[in-house]
Every structure is written in C-alpha cells, then in structure tokens.
PDB file of C-alpha atoms in Angstrom:
ATOM      1  CA  MET V  73       8.175   3.997   0.732  1.00 44.00           C
ATOM      2  CA  LEU V  74       8.934   7.397   2.368  1.00 47.00           C
ATOM      3  CA  ASN V  75      13.169   8.047   1.292  1.00 44.00           C
ATOM      4  CA  ARG V  76      13.672  11.278   2.680  1.00 40.00           C
ATOM      5  CA  THR V  77      14.175  12.717   6.049  1.00 36.00           C
ATOM      6  CA  LEU V  78      10.266  14.592   6.721  1.00 36.00           C
ATOM      7  CA  SER V  79      10.416  17.538   9.267  1.00 36.00           C
ATOM      8  CA  VAL V  80       6.842  17.739  10.847  1.00 34.00           C
ATOM      9  CA  VAL V  81       5.189  19.135  14.005  1.00 32.00           C
ATOM     10  CA  ALA V  82       3.969  17.797  16.783  1.00 36.00           C
ATOM     11  CA  THR V  83       5.280  14.344  15.959  1.00 36.00           C
ATOM     12  CA  VAL V  84       9.216  13.902  14.822  1.00 31.00           C
ATOM     13  CA  VAL V  85      10.193  11.432  12.878  1.00 35.00           C
ATOM     14  CA  THR V  86      12.748  10.018  10.265  1.00 35.00           C
ATOM     15  CA  LEU V  87      11.208   8.694   7.470  1.00 37.00           C
ATOM     16  CA  LEU V  88      13.470   7.126   5.402  1.00 35.00           C
ATOM     17  CA  ALA V  89      12.429   5.615   3.677  1.00 37.00           C
ATOM     18  CA  GLY V  90      -3.356   0.105  -4.394  1.00 36.00           C
ATOM     19  CA  ALA V  91     -13.375  -2.019  -3.781  1.00 36.00           C
ATOM     20  CA  ALA V  92     -13.996  -4.441  -3.223  1.00 36.00           C
ATOM     21  CA  PRO V  93     -17.268  -4.349   0.259  1.00 38.00           C
ATOM     22  CA  ALA V  94     -16.484  -2.733   3.316  1.00 37.00           C
ATOM     23  CA  ALA V  95     -18.308  -6.213   4.622  1.00 38.00           C
ATOM     24  CA  MET V  96     -14.868  -7.490   2.623  1.00 47.00           C
ATOM     25  CA  ALA V  97     -13.977 -10.486   6.145  1.00 48.00           C
ATOM     26  CA  ALA V  98     -11.008 -11.966   6.013  1.00 53.00           C
ATOM     27  CA  GLU V  99     -10.568 -15.748   5.211  1.00 59.00           C
ATOM     28  CA  ALA V 100      -7.634 -17.102   7.883  1.00 55.00           C
ATOM     29  CA  GLY V 101      -4.061 -18.008   6.966  1.00 60.00           C
ATOM     30  CA  SER V 102      -1.612 -19.337   9.084  1.00 58.00           C
ATOM     31  CA  GLY V 103      -2.060 -18.965  12.305  1.00 65.00           C
ATOM     32  CA  THR V 104       0.147 -15.672  13.360  1.00 73.00           C
ATOM     33  CA  THR V 105       2.785 -18.179  15.039  1.00 77.00           C
ATOM     34  CA  ASP V 106       3.533 -20.156  12.291  1.00 92.00           C
ATOM     35  CA  PHE V 107       3.528 -17.552  10.091  1.00 95.00           C
ATOM     36  CA  ARG V 108       6.356 -15.985  11.986  1.00 94.00           C
ATOM     37  CA  THR V 109       8.465 -18.930  12.099  1.00 95.00           C
ATOM     38  CA  ALA V 110       8.064 -19.740   8.287  1.00 96.00           C
ATOM     39  CA  VAL V 111       9.458 -16.715   7.650  1.00 97.00           C
ATOM     40  CA  ARG V 112      11.850 -15.908   9.972  1.00 96.00           C
ATOM     41  CA  ALA V 113      10.380 -12.880  11.606  1.00 97.00           C
ATOM     42  CA  PRO V 114      12.436 -11.751  13.851  1.00 96.00           C
ATOM     43  CA  ASP V 115      11.295 -11.353  17.511  1.00 95.00           C
ATOM     44  CA  THR V 116      11.327  -7.698  17.605  1.00 95.00           C
ATOM     45  CA  ALA V 117       9.476  -7.487  14.435  1.00 97.00           C
ATOM     46  CA  ARG V 118       6.083  -7.911  12.798  1.00 97.00           C
ATOM     47  CA  VAL V 119       4.624  -9.032   9.745  1.00 98.00           C
ATOM     48  CA  THR V 120       0.868  -9.573   7.982  1.00 98.00           C
ATOM     49  CA  ALA V 121       0.388 -10.561   4.718  1.00 98.00           C
ATOM     50  CA  ALA V 122      -3.446 -11.139   2.619  1.00 98.00           C
ATOM     51  CA  VAL V 123      -2.901 -12.500  -1.092  1.00 97.00           C
ATOM     52  CA  LEU V 124      -6.142 -12.154  -3.029  1.00 96.00           C
ATOM     53  CA  ASP V 125      -5.950 -14.394  -5.956  1.00 95.00           C
ATOM     54  CA  LEU V 126      -8.136 -12.590  -8.854  1.00 93.00           C
ATOM     55  CA  ASP V 127      -8.845 -15.494 -11.174  1.00 89.00           C
ATOM     56  CA  LEU V 128     -10.766 -17.148  -8.657  1.00 82.00           C
ATOM     57  CA  ASP V 129     -11.966 -14.263  -6.707  1.00 67.00           C
ATOM     58  CA  ARG V 130     -13.220 -11.418  -9.927  1.00 54.00           C
ATOM     59  CA  THR V 131     -15.712 -10.176  -6.572  1.00 51.00           C
ATOM     60  CA  GLY V 132     -13.234  -8.350  -4.927  1.00 55.00           C
ATOM     61  CA  GLY V 133     -13.706 -11.000  -1.581  1.00 68.00           C
ATOM     62  CA  THR V 134     -11.700 -12.952   0.886  1.00 87.00           C
ATOM     63  CA  PRO V 135      -8.238 -12.221   0.937  1.00 94.00           C
ATOM     64  CA  ALA V 136      -5.950 -14.886   2.568  1.00 95.00           C
ATOM     65  CA  VAL V 137      -4.977 -13.202   5.410  1.00 97.00           C
ATOM     66  CA  TYR V 138      -1.253 -14.469   7.203  1.00 97.00           C
ATOM     67  CA  GLY V 139      -0.449 -13.296  10.364  1.00 96.00           C
ATOM     68  CA  ASP V 140      -2.836 -10.813  12.471  1.00 95.00           C
ATOM     69  CA  ASP V 141      -4.868  -8.560  10.470  1.00 97.00           C
ATOM     70  CA  ASN V 142      -3.477  -5.623  12.751  1.00 97.00           C
ATOM     71  CA  PRO V 143      -2.999  -1.699  12.211  1.00 98.00           C
ATOM     72  CA  TYR V 144       0.476  -0.804  11.236  1.00 98.00           C
ATOM     73  CA  ASP V 145       1.631   2.659   9.430  1.00 98.00           C
ATOM     74  CA  THR V 146       1.169   3.188   5.819  1.00 98.00           C
ATOM     75  CA  ALA V 147       4.816   4.756   5.146  1.00 98.00           C
ATOM     76  CA  SER V 148       4.319   5.529   1.181  1.00 98.00           C
ATOM     77  CA  ILE V 149       1.944   3.227   0.028  1.00 98.00           C
ATOM     78  CA  VAL V 150      -0.307   5.646   1.297  1.00 98.00           C
ATOM     79  CA  LYS V 151       0.411   7.395  -1.707  1.00 98.00           C
ATOM     80  CA  VAL V 152      -1.639   4.805  -3.448  1.00 98.00           C
ATOM     81  CA  ASP V 153      -4.490   5.943  -1.803  1.00 98.00           C
ATOM     82  CA  ILE V 154      -3.287   9.683  -1.977  1.00 98.00           C
ATOM     83  CA  LEU V 155      -3.824   9.615  -6.053  1.00 98.00           C
ATOM     84  CA  ALA V 156      -7.473   7.547  -5.246  1.00 98.00           C
ATOM     85  CA  ALA V 157      -8.540  10.175  -2.842  1.00 98.00           C
ATOM     86  CA  MET V 158      -7.236  13.199  -5.567  1.00 98.00           C
ATOM     87  CA  LEU V 159      -8.632  11.585  -9.048  1.00 98.00           C
ATOM     88  CA  LEU V 160     -11.483  11.247  -7.541  1.00 98.00           C
ATOM     89  CA  HIS V 161     -12.040  15.156  -5.665  1.00 97.00           C
ATOM     90  CA  ALA V 162     -10.948  15.579  -9.456  1.00 97.00           C
ATOM     91  CA  ARG V 163     -14.143  14.143 -11.261  1.00 96.00           C
ATOM     92  CA  ASP V 164     -16.418  14.863  -8.445  1.00 96.00           C
ATOM     93  CA  HIS V 165     -15.346  18.596  -9.692  1.00 96.00           C
ATOM     94  CA  ARG V 166     -15.568  17.674 -12.731  1.00 96.00           C
ATOM     95  CA  ARG V 167     -13.119  18.197 -13.988  1.00 96.00           C
ATOM     96  CA  ASP V 168      -9.464  15.583 -14.934  1.00 96.00           C
ATOM     97  CA  LEU V 169      -5.993  16.905 -12.810  1.00 97.00           C
ATOM     98  CA  THR V 170      -4.022  19.775 -13.322  1.00 98.00           C
ATOM     99  CA  ALA V 171      -0.692  19.485 -15.076  1.00 98.00           C
ATOM    100  CA  ARG V 172       0.733  20.070 -11.731  1.00 98.00           C
ATOM    101  CA  GLU V 173      -1.328  17.584 -10.226  1.00 98.00           C
ATOM    102  CA  ASN V 174      -0.509  15.461 -13.005  1.00 98.00           C
ATOM    103  CA  ALA V 175       3.326  15.516 -12.543  1.00 98.00           C
ATOM    104  CA  GLU V 176       2.568  15.244  -8.794  1.00 98.00           C
ATOM    105  CA  ALA V 177       1.132  12.419  -9.474  1.00 98.00           C
ATOM    106  CA  GLN V 178       3.733  10.515 -11.430  1.00 98.00           C
ATOM    107  CA  VAL V 179       6.151  11.911  -9.015  1.00 98.00           C
ATOM    108  CA  MET V 180       4.511  10.594  -5.673  1.00 98.00           C
ATOM    109  CA  ILE V 181       3.868   7.337  -7.241  1.00 98.00           C
ATOM    110  CA  ARG V 182       7.279   7.055  -9.580  1.00 98.00           C
ATOM    111  CA  ASN V 183      10.010   7.995  -7.608  1.00 98.00           C
ATOM    112  CA  SER V 184       8.159   7.872  -3.969  1.00 98.00           C
ATOM    113  CA  ASP V 185       8.175  11.845  -3.777  1.00 98.00           C
ATOM    114  CA  ASN V 186       7.609  13.493  -0.952  1.00 98.00           C
ATOM    115  CA  THR V 187       6.916  16.632  -1.351  1.00 98.00           C
ATOM    116  CA  ALA V 188       4.062  15.906  -4.162  1.00 98.00           C
ATOM    117  CA  ALA V 189       2.612  13.522  -1.452  1.00 98.00           C
ATOM    118  CA  THR V 190       2.471  16.344   0.541  1.00 98.00           C
ATOM    119  CA  ALA V 191       0.799  18.914  -1.747  1.00 98.00           C
ATOM    120  CA  LEU V 192      -1.438  16.415  -3.297  1.00 98.00           C
ATOM    121  CA  TRP V 193      -2.582  15.541   1.013  1.00 98.00           C
ATOM    122  CA  ARG V 194      -3.452  18.997   1.088  1.00 98.00           C
ATOM    123  CA  ALA V 195      -5.801  19.062  -2.271  1.00 98.00           C
ATOM    124  CA  ILE V 196      -7.660  16.357  -0.546  1.00 98.00           C
ATOM    125  CA  GLY V 197      -8.282  17.845   3.086  1.00 98.00           C
ATOM    126  CA  GLN V 198      -5.759  15.519   4.490  1.00 98.00           C
ATOM    127  CA  ALA V 199      -7.290  13.152   6.875  1.00 98.00           C
ATOM    128  CA  PRO V 200     -10.413  13.938   6.600  1.00 98.00           C
ATOM    129  CA  GLY V 201     -10.794  13.812   2.580  1.00 98.00           C
ATOM    130  CA  LEU V 202      -8.907  10.547   2.745  1.00 98.00           C
ATOM    131  CA  ALA V 203     -11.970   9.449   4.771  1.00 98.00           C
ATOM    132  CA  SER V 204     -14.062  10.619   2.770  1.00 98.00           C
ATOM    133  CA  ALA V 205     -13.016   8.514  -0.432  1.00 98.00           C
ATOM    134  CA  ASN V 206     -12.504   6.165   1.605  1.00 98.00           C
ATOM    135  CA  LYS V 207     -15.246   5.517   2.520  1.00 98.00           C
ATOM    136  CA  ARG V 208     -16.687   5.418  -0.669  1.00 98.00           C
ATOM    137  CA  LEU V 209     -13.741   2.566  -1.470  1.00 97.00           C
ATOM    138  CA  GLY V 210     -14.806   0.112   0.805  1.00 96.00           C
ATOM    139  CA  LEU V 211     -11.836   1.017   2.914  1.00 97.00           C
ATOM    140  CA  VAL V 212     -12.937  -0.073   7.073  1.00 97.00           C
ATOM    141  CA  SER V 213      -9.537   0.475   9.593  1.00 98.00           C
ATOM    142  CA  THR V 214      -7.706   3.289   7.598  1.00 98.00           C
ATOM    143  CA  ARG V 215      -6.842   6.179   9.431  1.00 98.00           C
ATOM    144  CA  GLY V 216      -5.506   9.209   7.895  1.00 98.00           C
ATOM    145  CA  GLY V 217      -2.246  10.429   9.957  1.00 98.00           C
ATOM    146  CA  PRO V 218      -2.735  13.864  11.228  1.00 98.00           C
ATOM    147  CA  GLY V 219      -2.137  17.182   9.475  1.00 97.00           C
ATOM    148  CA  GLY V 220       0.807  16.443   7.115  1.00 97.00           C
ATOM    149  CA  LEU V 221       1.629  12.831   8.825  1.00 98.00           C
ATOM    150  CA  TRP V 222       0.108  11.642   5.797  1.00 98.00           C
ATOM    151  CA  GLY V 223       3.307   9.009   6.028  1.00 98.00           C
ATOM    152  CA  LEU V 224       1.341   7.835   9.744  1.00 98.00           C
ATOM    153  CA  THR V 225      -1.737   6.616   8.323  1.00 98.00           C
ATOM    154  CA  ARG V 226      -3.034   3.563  10.102  1.00 98.00           C
ATOM    155  CA  THR V 227      -3.994   0.582   7.866  1.00 98.00           C
ATOM    156  CA  THR V 228      -4.910  -2.774   7.843  1.00 98.00           C
ATOM    157  CA  ALA V 229      -3.689  -6.113   5.030  1.00 98.00           C
ATOM    158  CA  THR V 230      -7.129  -6.602   4.234  1.00 97.00           C
ATOM    159  CA  ASP V 231      -7.761  -3.094   3.996  1.00 98.00           C
ATOM    160  CA  GLN V 232      -5.168  -2.683   1.541  1.00 98.00           C
ATOM    161  CA  ILE V 233      -6.385  -5.532  -0.380  1.00 97.00           C
ATOM    162  CA  ARG V 234      -9.660  -3.200  -1.170  1.00 96.00           C
ATOM    163  CA  LEU V 235      -8.436  -0.955  -2.362  1.00 98.00           C
ATOM    164  CA  LEU V 236      -5.980  -2.257  -5.025  1.00 97.00           C
ATOM    165  CA  GLY V 237      -9.592  -4.503  -5.565  1.00 96.00           C
ATOM    166  CA  ALA V 238     -10.517  -0.261  -6.262  1.00 96.00           C
ATOM    167  CA  VAL V 239      -7.835  -0.199  -9.066  1.00 97.00           C
ATOM    168  CA  PHE V 240      -6.966  -3.755 -10.590  1.00 96.00           C
ATOM    169  CA  GLY V 241     -10.442  -5.773  -9.907  1.00 91.00           C
ATOM    170  CA  THR V 242     -13.189  -6.524 -12.135  1.00 84.00           C
ATOM    171  CA  GLY V 243     -16.015  -5.849  -9.698  1.00 83.00           C
ATOM    172  CA  PRO V 244     -17.458  -2.267  -9.360  1.00 88.00           C
ATOM    173  CA  THR V 245     -15.637   0.431  -7.694  1.00 94.00           C
ATOM    174  CA  PRO V 246     -16.312   4.167  -7.426  1.00 97.00           C
ATOM    175  CA  LEU V 247     -13.207   4.988  -9.707  1.00 97.00           C
ATOM    176  CA  ASP V 248     -13.186   5.131 -13.560  1.00 96.00           C
ATOM    177  CA  ALA V 249     -11.414   2.899 -15.665  1.00 96.00           C
ATOM    178  CA  ALA V 250      -9.701   6.165 -16.632  1.00 96.00           C
ATOM    179  CA  SER V 251      -8.481   6.249 -13.399  1.00 97.00           C
ATOM    180  CA  ARG V 252      -7.844   2.763 -13.263  1.00 97.00           C
ATOM    181  CA  ASN V 253      -5.982   3.127 -15.658  1.00 97.00           C
ATOM    182  CA  ARG V 254      -3.399   5.682 -14.579  1.00 98.00           C
ATOM    183  CA  ILE V 255      -2.996   3.974 -11.100  1.00 98.00           C
ATOM    184  CA  GLY V 256      -2.023   0.555 -11.724  1.00 98.00           C
ATOM    185  CA  THR V 257       0.275   1.885 -15.176  1.00 98.00           C
ATOM    186  CA  LEU V 258       2.215   4.393 -12.600  1.00 98.00           C
ATOM    187  CA  MET V 259       2.334   1.118 -10.397  1.00 98.00           C
ATOM    188  CA  THR V 260       4.024  -0.486 -12.841  1.00 98.00           C
ATOM    189  CA  GLN V 261       6.781   2.760 -13.547  1.00 98.00           C
ATOM    190  CA  ILE V 262       8.339   2.385 -10.149  1.00 98.00           C
ATOM    191  CA  SER V 263      11.737   3.710 -10.179  1.00 96.00           C
ATOM    192  CA  THR V 264      15.276   1.420 -10.405  1.00 91.00           C
ATOM    193  CA  GLY V 265      15.757   0.449  -6.458  1.00 94.00           C
ATOM    194  CA  GLN V 266      12.015   0.760  -5.770  1.00 96.00           C
ATOM    195  CA  SER V 267      10.523  -2.139  -7.331  1.00 96.00           C
ATOM    196  CA  TRP V 268      11.333  -4.428  -4.166  1.00 98.00           C
ATOM    197  CA  GLY V 269       8.799  -6.527  -2.307  1.00 98.00           C
ATOM    198  CA  VAL V 270       5.856  -8.310  -3.864  1.00 98.00           C
ATOM    199  CA  SER V 271       7.776  -8.717  -7.053  1.00 98.00           C
ATOM    200  CA  ALA V 272       9.588 -11.188  -5.221  1.00 98.00           C
ATOM    201  CA  ALA V 273       6.402 -13.738  -5.729  1.00 98.00           C
ATOM    202  CA  ALA V 274       6.480 -12.822  -9.318  1.00 98.00           C
ATOM    203  CA  ASP V 275       6.938 -14.022 -12.911  1.00 94.00           C
ATOM    204  CA  SER V 276       5.675 -12.203 -14.759  1.00 89.00           C
ATOM    205  CA  GLY V 277       4.685  -8.520 -14.623  1.00 93.00           C
ATOM    206  CA  TRP V 278       3.695  -6.591 -11.546  1.00 98.00           C
ATOM    207  CA  ALA V 279       2.331  -3.134 -10.417  1.00 98.00           C
ATOM    208  CA  LEU V 280       3.820  -2.166  -7.017  1.00 98.00           C
ATOM    209  CA  LYS V 281       4.309   0.697  -3.921  1.00 98.00           C
ATOM    210  CA  ASN V 282       6.722   0.009  -1.171  1.00 98.00           C
ATOM    211  CA  GLY V 283       6.772   2.297   2.127  1.00 98.00           C
ATOM    212  CA  TRP V 284       9.362   2.444   4.622  1.00 98.00           C
ATOM    213  CA  LEU V 285       9.655   4.466   7.873  1.00 98.00           C
ATOM    214  CA  MET V 286      12.105   4.543  10.563  1.00 98.00           C
ATOM    215  CA  ARG V 287      10.379   5.457  13.914  1.00 96.00           C
ATOM    216  CA  THR V 288      12.286   8.033  15.718  1.00 93.00           C
ATOM    217  CA  THR V 289      11.257   6.787  19.025  1.00 93.00           C
ATOM    218  CA  THR V 290      12.777   2.835  18.151  1.00 95.00           C
ATOM    219  CA  GLY V 291      14.990   2.980  15.543  1.00 97.00           C
ATOM    220  CA  ARG V 292      12.747   0.176  13.993  1.00 98.00           C
ATOM    221  CA  TRP V 293      11.862   0.267  10.779  1.00 98.00           C
ATOM    222  CA  ASP V 294       8.759  -0.485   9.272  1.00 98.00           C
ATOM    223  CA  ILE V 295       8.748  -1.864   5.634  1.00 98.00           C
ATOM    224  CA  ASN V 296       5.166  -2.396   3.944  1.00 98.00           C
ATOM    225  CA  SER V 297       4.281  -2.844  -0.307  1.00 98.00           C
ATOM    226  CA  ILE V 298       1.091  -3.867  -1.840  1.00 98.00           C
ATOM    227  CA  GLY V 299       0.324  -3.988  -5.431  1.00 98.00           C
ATOM    228  CA  ARG V 300      -0.776  -6.933  -8.133  1.00 98.00           C
ATOM    229  CA  ILE V 301       1.658 -10.181  -8.922  1.00 98.00           C
ATOM    230  CA  THR V 302       1.596 -12.209 -12.191  1.00 97.00           C
ATOM    231  CA  THR V 303       2.634 -15.869 -10.969  1.00 96.00           C
ATOM    232  CA  GLY V 304       2.500 -19.128 -12.496  1.00 93.00           C
ATOM    233  CA  GLY V 305      -0.905 -18.156 -14.679  1.00 93.00           C
ATOM    234  CA  HIS V 306      -3.428 -16.406 -11.611  1.00 94.00           C
ATOM    235  CA  HIS V 307      -3.158 -12.338 -11.200  1.00 96.00           C
ATOM    236  CA  TYR V 308      -2.660 -11.362  -6.992  1.00 97.00           C
ATOM    237  CA  LEU V 309      -3.598  -9.104  -5.162  1.00 97.00           C
ATOM    238  CA  VAL V 310      -0.953  -8.507  -2.366  1.00 98.00           C
ATOM    239  CA  ALA V 311      -0.531  -6.183   0.749  1.00 98.00           C
ATOM    240  CA  VAL V 312       1.836  -6.855   3.113  1.00 98.00           C
ATOM    241  CA  LEU V 313       2.940  -4.673   5.957  1.00 98.00           C
ATOM    242  CA  SER V 314       5.488  -5.042   9.091  1.00 98.00           C
ATOM    243  CA  ASN V 315       7.139  -3.228  11.497  1.00 98.00           C
ATOM    244  CA  GLY V 316       9.559  -3.499  14.589  1.00 98.00           C
ATOM    245  CA  ASN V 317      12.378  -4.005  11.547  1.00 98.00           C
ATOM    246  CA  ALA V 318      16.251  -3.860  12.782  1.00 98.00           C
ATOM    247  CA  SER V 319      17.187  -2.107   9.952  1.00 98.00           C
ATOM    248  CA  MET V 320      15.726  -1.352   6.017  1.00 98.00           C
ATOM    249  CA  PRO V 321      17.257  -4.262   4.819  1.00 98.00           C
ATOM    250  CA  ALA V 322      16.112  -6.528   7.432  1.00 98.00           C
ATOM    251  CA  GLY V 323      12.837  -5.641   6.767  1.00 98.00           C
ATOM    252  CA  VAL V 324      12.682  -6.017   3.033  1.00 98.00           C
ATOM    253  CA  ASN V 325      14.197  -8.748   3.096  1.00 98.00           C
ATOM    254  CA  LEU V 326      11.276 -10.499   5.811  1.00 98.00           C
ATOM    255  CA  VAL V 327       8.109  -8.860   3.581  1.00 98.00           C
ATOM    256  CA  GLU V 328       9.880 -10.830  -0.093  1.00 98.00           C
ATOM    257  CA  ARG V 329       9.749 -14.207   2.281  1.00 98.00           C
ATOM    258  CA  ALA V 330       6.315 -12.565   3.394  1.00 98.00           C
ATOM    259  CA  VAL V 331       5.189 -12.361   0.289  1.00 98.00           C
ATOM    260  CA  ARG V 332       6.590 -15.622  -1.001  1.00 98.00           C
ATOM    261  CA  THR V 333       5.533 -17.653   1.117  1.00 97.00           C
ATOM    262  CA  ALA V 334       2.176 -16.212   1.277  1.00 97.00           C
ATOM    263  CA  VAL V 335       1.905 -16.335  -2.346  1.00 97.00           C
ATOM    264  CA  SER V 336       2.427 -19.642  -2.572  1.00 96.00           C
ATOM    265  CA  GLU V 337       0.336 -20.782  -0.345  1.00 95.00           C
ATOM    266  CA  THR V 338      -2.875 -19.451  -1.774  1.00 94.00           C
ATOM    267  CA  ALA V 339      -1.829 -20.638  -4.761  1.00 93.00           C
ATOM    268  CA  ALA V 340      -1.451 -24.071  -3.051  1.00 90.00           C
ATOM    269  CA  ARG V 341      -5.092 -24.898  -1.949  1.00 81.00           C
TER     270      ARG V 341
END
C-alpha cells in the first residue's frame, strides 16, 4: 500500500496508498473469463489470484491460479520483499538489523511507511539488490522498479506465492527462522484501516500486506493484497493482484471478491 504521495524523478506517479523452487508451475484454476465473471470485474480492470493450501502442499509446490498470471505493479506489497532482502543482506554480513533499520522495518510493514521503505530500498541496493535476493528466494518473474521507484516493481501472483512460501512455508528457504518470524509477526500487526484484502476470506487468523497505487497517467488504481490466512481449518497462502480500478474502494471490493472466490474454489477441490 502506498499511503502517501511519493514524488520521484523520471516517472511521475501518485502513490496513495510476503520459497518455493524456481520451477514452481501454476496449476490451472478458473479460466480468465469465468473468473472475471465470478468476481464481477469491470471491463476496465484486470485481476489475478493465486492460492496455495499449506495443509495439502507443505513443500511450496503448485498454487492454483485464477486469471492470467501476468505481471502487475506491486505498489506497497513489495515492502515484504524489501524486508526479506534486507534480512538476507544483514545475515550475509553476519549482523542483525541496526536499531534504525529495525524501526524502519516495523513502520514499513505495520504502517506502510514510504520513507522507511525508501531507506531500506537504498540499503539493499535498489532493484539489483532485490533481484539478487529474489534469485535466492526462488522468485523468477519479479523486476524491481527503476531508481527509487520501488512501488513500480513488477511481479506475478505466482511469484508472490513463492515469496510467501519463503516466509510461511515449511520447505527449505534462505530466510532463517528468526527472519521468517520477524516478517510473519509484523504482517499480523497491520495498522487499523489497512487490514482489508486477503483477510476477507479468513475466519480465524491472517497475516498480510496490501498495496495501492493510483497511476497519474490513467487515473486508474492498482490494488493488491498478499498474505497467509486460516479458514475452514486450513492455512492458505494467497496473492491477489489487480489494476485498472476506477477507484480505491472499487479495487478493494474487487480484490476481496477475488480472494473469497479463489479460496472457496481451491478449498472445494
């Protein structure tokens, strides 16, 4: 979620506003047309959901994907990836986060603070640093935004399941237990008003990060939500990405319809 206007050089945008093996393949879910119809997506909007049932697949294998698994702008969901990269960077240098870095990590995830995200984005080496971390995390379709434009990182729903698997899965991951716990705990402490999205399909617990971005070139909104939810006694990793929304509320509603539909269909299999 990009919750403050972020002015940057080169591309002007308005920003208002969590490992599986790299060979993970997406399992076919609903066809794009059927999924769009089921979630009542307007003609101007695109939406994709990916769901992995951790209780059936603890190795971080194949998620069910609903809609076309094409790249979307991340907006602030990239903050989970930035924190994962920062924790890997610190461990590589045999240190913990500094007091300042730790404070920045907390407000970046809990409050989606953009200033903190920019500081950590620079600390990891911007897009090249993110790419290096993502290679280790098993992400294959995520590209960091240019320069300081971390919110314009591009990703797919399947790649976000890979990232979430590195945090919440039980398979091998370059993140140590302390790092996984740090990220996962912060994702359960999202500030009031920012806990929409994948939580809409949860009945007894969630950990999430949301993102929203209004593109000044179109006036349309990117609305995204990723996380781990518990429902029906099962634990799911879920990523829902969308763009072309007429407004933020419309996008939030679309994402929540999409997560309910995708989780329900996955659970019915």
